[in-house]
Short mmCIF file of C-alpha atoms in Angstrom, two decimals:
data_model
loop_
_atom_site.label_atom_id
_atom_site.label_comp_id
_atom_site.label_asym_id
_atom_site.label_seq_id
_atom_site.Cartn_x
_atom_site.Cartn_y
_atom_site.Cartn_z
CA MET K 1 -10.14 21.80 10.21
CA SER K 2 -6.75 23.51 10.07
CA ALA K 3 -5.91 26.38 7.74
CA ASP K 4 -3.95 23.88 5.63
CA PRO K 5 -6.07 20.72 5.55
CA PHE K 6 -3.45 18.87 3.49
CA SER K 7 -0.63 19.42 5.99
CA LEU K 8 0.85 16.44 7.85
CA LYS K 9 2.92 18.52 10.27
CA GLY K 10 3.05 16.91 13.68
CA ARG K 11 2.19 13.49 12.28
CA ARG K 12 4.37 10.41 12.46
CA ALA K 13 3.89 7.87 9.67
CA LEU K 14 5.13 4.37 8.93
CA VAL K 15 5.32 3.28 5.30
CA THR K 16 6.05 -0.38 4.55
CA GLY K 17 7.94 -1.42 1.43
CA ALA K 18 9.46 2.07 1.33
CA ASN K 19 12.81 1.06 -0.14
CA THR K 20 11.71 1.45 -3.76
CA GLY K 21 8.85 2.14 -6.17
CA ILE K 22 5.44 3.18 -4.88
CA GLY K 23 6.42 2.90 -1.23
CA GLN K 24 9.43 5.15 -1.72
CA ALA K 25 7.35 7.76 -3.53
CA ILE K 26 4.71 7.69 -0.79
CA ALA K 27 7.30 8.13 1.95
CA VAL K 28 8.79 11.12 0.14
CA ALA K 29 5.33 12.65 -0.38
CA LEU K 30 4.30 12.28 3.27
CA ALA K 31 7.55 13.86 4.41
CA GLY K 32 7.03 16.65 1.89
CA GLN K 33 3.76 17.48 3.64
CA GLY K 34 5.51 17.66 7.00
CA ALA K 35 5.22 14.16 8.45
CA SER K 36 8.07 12.40 10.21
CA VAL K 37 8.33 9.15 8.26
CA THR K 38 9.61 5.71 9.22
CA CYS K 39 10.62 3.97 6.00
CA ALA K 40 10.23 0.23 6.57
CA GLY K 41 11.33 -2.57 4.28
CA ARG K 42 12.88 -5.99 4.15
CA ARG K 43 15.85 -4.28 2.49
CA SER K 44 17.56 -1.06 3.50
CA CYS K 45 15.53 2.12 3.04
CA ASP K 46 18.59 4.35 3.37
CA GLU K 47 18.12 5.69 -0.16
CA THR K 48 14.60 6.83 0.65
CA VAL K 49 15.70 8.38 3.93
CA GLY K 50 18.46 10.21 2.08
CA MET K 51 15.98 11.60 -0.45
CA ILE K 52 13.73 12.88 2.33
CA GLU K 53 16.53 14.42 4.37
CA ALA K 54 18.02 16.07 1.28
CA ALA K 55 14.69 17.83 0.80
CA GLY K 56 14.67 19.01 4.41
CA GLY K 57 12.33 16.35 5.77
CA ARG K 58 12.57 13.94 8.69
CA ALA K 59 12.87 10.19 8.23
CA GLU K 60 14.36 7.02 9.62
CA SER K 61 14.86 3.49 8.32
CA LEU K 62 13.45 0.29 9.82
CA LEU K 63 14.01 -3.28 8.68
CA LEU K 64 10.76 -5.26 8.59
CA ASP K 65 10.30 -8.51 6.68
CA PHE K 66 6.66 -9.45 6.29
CA ALA K 67 7.53 -13.01 5.39
CA ASP K 68 6.65 -13.02 9.09
CA PRO K 69 3.13 -11.53 8.99
CA MET K 70 3.49 -10.48 12.63
CA ALA K 71 6.71 -8.55 12.05
CA ALA K 72 5.17 -5.22 13.11
CA ARG K 73 3.48 -6.49 16.28
CA ASP K 74 5.69 -4.39 18.60
CA VAL K 75 6.53 -1.45 16.34
CA PHE K 76 3.79 0.97 17.37
CA VAL K 77 3.77 0.79 21.17
CA GLY K 78 4.70 4.16 22.62
CA ALA K 79 6.01 5.39 19.28
CA GLY K 80 3.43 8.08 18.51
CA TYR K 81 2.41 6.92 15.05
CA THR K 82 -0.75 8.47 13.61
CA ALA K 83 -0.50 7.20 10.03
CA LEU K 84 0.19 3.80 8.50
CA VAL K 85 0.63 2.97 4.83
CA ASN K 86 0.65 -0.76 4.08
CA ASN K 87 2.47 -0.90 0.76
CA ALA K 88 4.75 -3.94 1.08
CA GLY K 89 3.75 -6.70 -1.30
CA ILE K 90 5.04 -9.50 -3.50
CA ILE K 91 3.80 -11.26 -6.63
CA ARG K 92 4.27 -14.72 -8.14
CA ARG K 93 3.38 -15.53 -11.76
CA GLN K 94 2.37 -18.99 -12.99
CA ASP K 95 -0.58 -20.59 -14.73
CA SER K 96 -3.24 -21.39 -12.14
CA VAL K 97 -3.16 -25.07 -13.07
CA ASP K 98 0.52 -25.20 -12.10
CA PHE K 99 0.54 -22.76 -9.18
CA SER K 100 2.34 -24.07 -6.08
CA GLU K 101 1.17 -24.05 -2.49
CA ALA K 102 4.41 -22.35 -1.46
CA ASP K 103 3.86 -19.45 -3.85
CA TRP K 104 0.26 -19.17 -2.69
CA ASP K 105 1.20 -19.03 0.99
CA GLU K 106 4.11 -16.61 0.58
CA VAL K 107 1.99 -14.06 -1.28
CA MET K 108 -0.98 -14.35 1.06
CA ASP K 109 1.24 -13.95 4.13
CA VAL K 110 2.86 -10.74 2.91
CA ASN K 111 0.00 -9.15 0.98
CA MET K 112 -2.98 -9.94 3.19
CA LYS K 113 -2.18 -11.51 6.56
CA ALA K 114 0.57 -9.01 7.32
CA VAL K 115 -1.67 -6.12 6.30
CA PHE K 116 -4.39 -7.16 8.74
CA PHE K 117 -2.11 -7.74 11.70
CA THR K 118 -0.12 -4.57 11.07
CA CYS K 119 -3.38 -2.61 11.02
CA GLN K 120 -4.38 -4.35 14.24
CA ALA K 121 -1.14 -3.45 16.02
CA PHE K 122 -1.43 0.16 14.85
CA ALA K 123 -5.06 0.47 15.94
CA ARG K 124 -4.44 -0.97 19.40
CA GLU K 125 -1.90 1.76 20.07
CA VAL K 126 -4.05 4.51 18.56
CA PHE K 127 -6.99 3.45 20.73
CA ALA K 128 -4.75 3.40 23.81
CA THR K 129 -3.62 6.97 23.18
CA GLY K 130 -6.93 8.31 21.87
CA GLN K 131 -5.17 10.43 19.26
CA GLY K 132 -6.85 9.10 16.11
CA GLY K 133 -5.11 8.00 12.96
CA SER K 134 -5.15 7.09 9.29
CA ILE K 135 -4.51 3.79 7.53
CA VAL K 136 -3.90 3.54 3.79
CA ASN K 137 -3.67 0.06 2.28
CA ILE K 138 -2.30 -0.47 -1.21
CA ALA K 139 -4.77 -2.59 -3.12
CA SER K 140 -4.72 -3.14 -6.91
CA LEU K 141 -6.84 -3.16 -10.03
CA LEU K 142 -6.87 -6.87 -9.24
CA SER K 143 -9.00 -6.03 -6.22
CA PHE K 144 -11.73 -5.63 -8.87
CA GLN K 145 -10.56 -7.85 -11.75
CA GLY K 146 -9.17 -11.34 -12.14
CA GLY K 147 -5.88 -10.80 -13.90
CA ILE K 148 -3.89 -13.53 -15.64
CA ARG K 149 -1.40 -15.99 -14.10
CA VAL K 150 -1.38 -14.30 -10.68
CA PRO K 151 -3.97 -16.24 -8.63
CA SER K 152 -2.58 -15.61 -5.15
CA TYR K 153 -1.91 -11.94 -5.88
CA THR K 154 -5.48 -11.48 -7.13
CA ALA K 155 -6.93 -13.25 -4.10
CA SER K 156 -4.75 -11.24 -1.73
CA LYS K 157 -5.69 -7.89 -3.27
CA HIS K 158 -9.39 -8.75 -3.17
CA GLY K 159 -8.71 -9.51 0.48
CA VAL K 160 -7.05 -6.13 1.06
CA ALA K 161 -10.20 -4.43 -0.22
CA GLY K 162 -12.32 -6.48 2.17
CA ILE K 163 -10.03 -5.83 5.13
CA THR K 164 -10.18 -2.11 4.39
CA LYS K 165 -13.97 -2.14 4.50
CA ILE K 166 -14.39 -4.21 7.66
CA LEU K 167 -11.84 -2.13 9.57
CA CYS K 168 -13.62 1.04 8.47
CA ASN K 169 -16.89 -0.40 9.80
CA GLU K 170 -15.32 -1.19 13.17
CA TRP K 171 -12.93 1.72 13.62
CA ALA K 172 -14.41 4.79 11.91
CA ALA K 173 -16.37 5.83 14.99
CA LYS K 174 -13.21 5.37 17.07
CA GLY K 175 -11.18 7.91 15.12
CA ILE K 176 -9.33 5.88 12.48
CA THR K 177 -9.88 6.30 8.76
CA VAL K 178 -9.12 3.15 6.77
CA ASN K 179 -8.91 3.46 2.99
CA ALA K 180 -7.15 1.74 0.12
CA ILE K 181 -5.57 2.87 -3.13
CA ALA K 182 -5.86 0.62 -6.16
CA PRO K 183 -2.97 1.58 -8.45
CA GLY K 184 -3.26 1.01 -12.15
CA TYR K 185 -0.34 -0.22 -14.21
CA ILE K 186 2.64 1.50 -12.57
CA ALA K 187 6.26 1.25 -13.74
CA THR K 188 7.76 -0.65 -10.78
CA ASN K 189 9.69 -3.87 -10.15
CA ASN K 190 6.38 -5.78 -9.83
CA THR K 191 5.36 -4.90 -13.40
CA GLU K 192 8.75 -5.32 -15.05
CA ALA K 193 7.77 -8.67 -16.57
CA LEU K 194 4.69 -7.11 -18.17
CA ARG K 195 6.58 -4.11 -19.51
CA ASN K 196 9.19 -6.41 -21.02
CA ASP K 197 6.50 -8.41 -22.86
CA PRO K 198 5.82 -6.42 -26.07
CA ASP K 199 2.38 -7.92 -26.67
CA ARG K 200 1.13 -7.52 -23.06
CA SER K 201 2.59 -4.05 -22.74
CA ALA K 202 0.98 -2.89 -25.99
CA ALA K 203 -2.40 -4.34 -24.97
CA ILE K 204 -2.22 -2.63 -21.58
CA LEU K 205 -1.28 0.75 -23.03
CA GLU K 206 -4.06 0.52 -25.59
CA ARG K 207 -6.65 0.34 -22.80
CA ILE K 208 -5.30 3.16 -20.61
CA PRO K 209 -7.00 6.45 -21.59
CA ALA K 210 -4.01 8.40 -20.25
CA GLY K 211 -1.86 6.59 -22.81
CA ARG K 212 1.03 5.79 -20.48
CA TRP K 213 2.15 3.59 -17.61
CA GLY K 214 1.79 5.33 -14.28
CA ALA K 215 4.72 6.54 -12.18
CA PRO K 216 5.04 5.83 -8.45
CA GLU K 217 4.58 9.54 -7.81
CA ASP K 218 1.10 9.30 -9.34
CA ILE K 219 0.06 7.19 -6.34
CA ALA K 220 1.92 9.20 -3.70
CA GLY K 221 -0.32 12.27 -3.80
CA MET K 222 -3.42 10.19 -3.11
CA ALA K 223 -1.73 8.56 -0.13
CA ALA K 224 -0.73 11.94 1.30
CA TYR K 225 -4.30 13.17 0.85
CA LEU K 226 -5.81 10.14 2.59
CA CYS K 227 -3.51 10.65 5.58
CA SER K 228 -4.42 14.33 5.86
CA PRO K 229 -7.26 16.14 7.67
CA ALA K 230 -8.73 16.92 4.23
CA ALA K 231 -9.79 13.25 4.02
CA ARG K 232 -11.24 12.99 7.51
CA TYR K 233 -14.66 11.91 6.15
CA VAL K 234 -13.27 9.55 3.52
CA ASN K 235 -13.49 6.07 4.97
CA GLY K 236 -13.78 2.52 3.69
CA ALA K 237 -13.02 3.61 0.12
CA VAL K 238 -10.97 1.69 -2.44
CA LEU K 239 -9.85 4.45 -4.80
CA ASN K 240 -8.44 3.49 -8.17
CA VAL K 241 -5.60 5.66 -9.49
CA ASP K 242 -5.20 4.15 -12.91
CA GLY K 243 -5.09 6.68 -15.72
CA GLY K 244 -8.70 5.81 -16.54
CA TRP K 245 -8.27 2.01 -16.89
CA MET K 246 -11.43 1.12 -14.96
CA ALA K 247 -13.49 3.63 -16.92
CA ARG K 248 -12.73 1.85 -20.19
#
């Protein structure tokens, strides 16, 4: 192991959904540890790239819309990527008895199908080059729990946990670590509806031992660690970063 096992110098990483929130924070953190980061999103990631470059890091922007789950099929060939963070995700809220097929399919395509096939495309290139690599998938507390009024999101995040484990089983011996982070309640666009609901927000805060909503930066450090040599024997894990929620 290197003298600085947390360094990402010489690594090239792709972070999906890097235009805002958790994905933006992860991209900034990876660059801060020395990685060259491709910030991918369905909307412009120029803000994230600007933040990284202002801090002296290296980054570029890439438009990828995972409404097409195969959007990243050709991204990795010959590009030298050694780290992938699958953060892009969407959510739809409705009582399960009224939930539509369209909302089900849209969420599953982005949150689960795209994750698998992006991992597949990344791994094929890593195996071709023999350089090894790291995959970090963004799961959820709803990889463990049921949630309320988010049936497709819950199903998709349970699926992300399963995908993480099967890919670890198949790829660990071939030089790829595959792990997932399960964020707790983080102040992002996805949780805005919950934070704006006084009753739900109060109930959530009451259960979090840390006593606060998480910040995107609270997730970013774990992602940087999982991409680093320090985590070379961490594989197939779904690690909750939740202020103590799951311990309650």
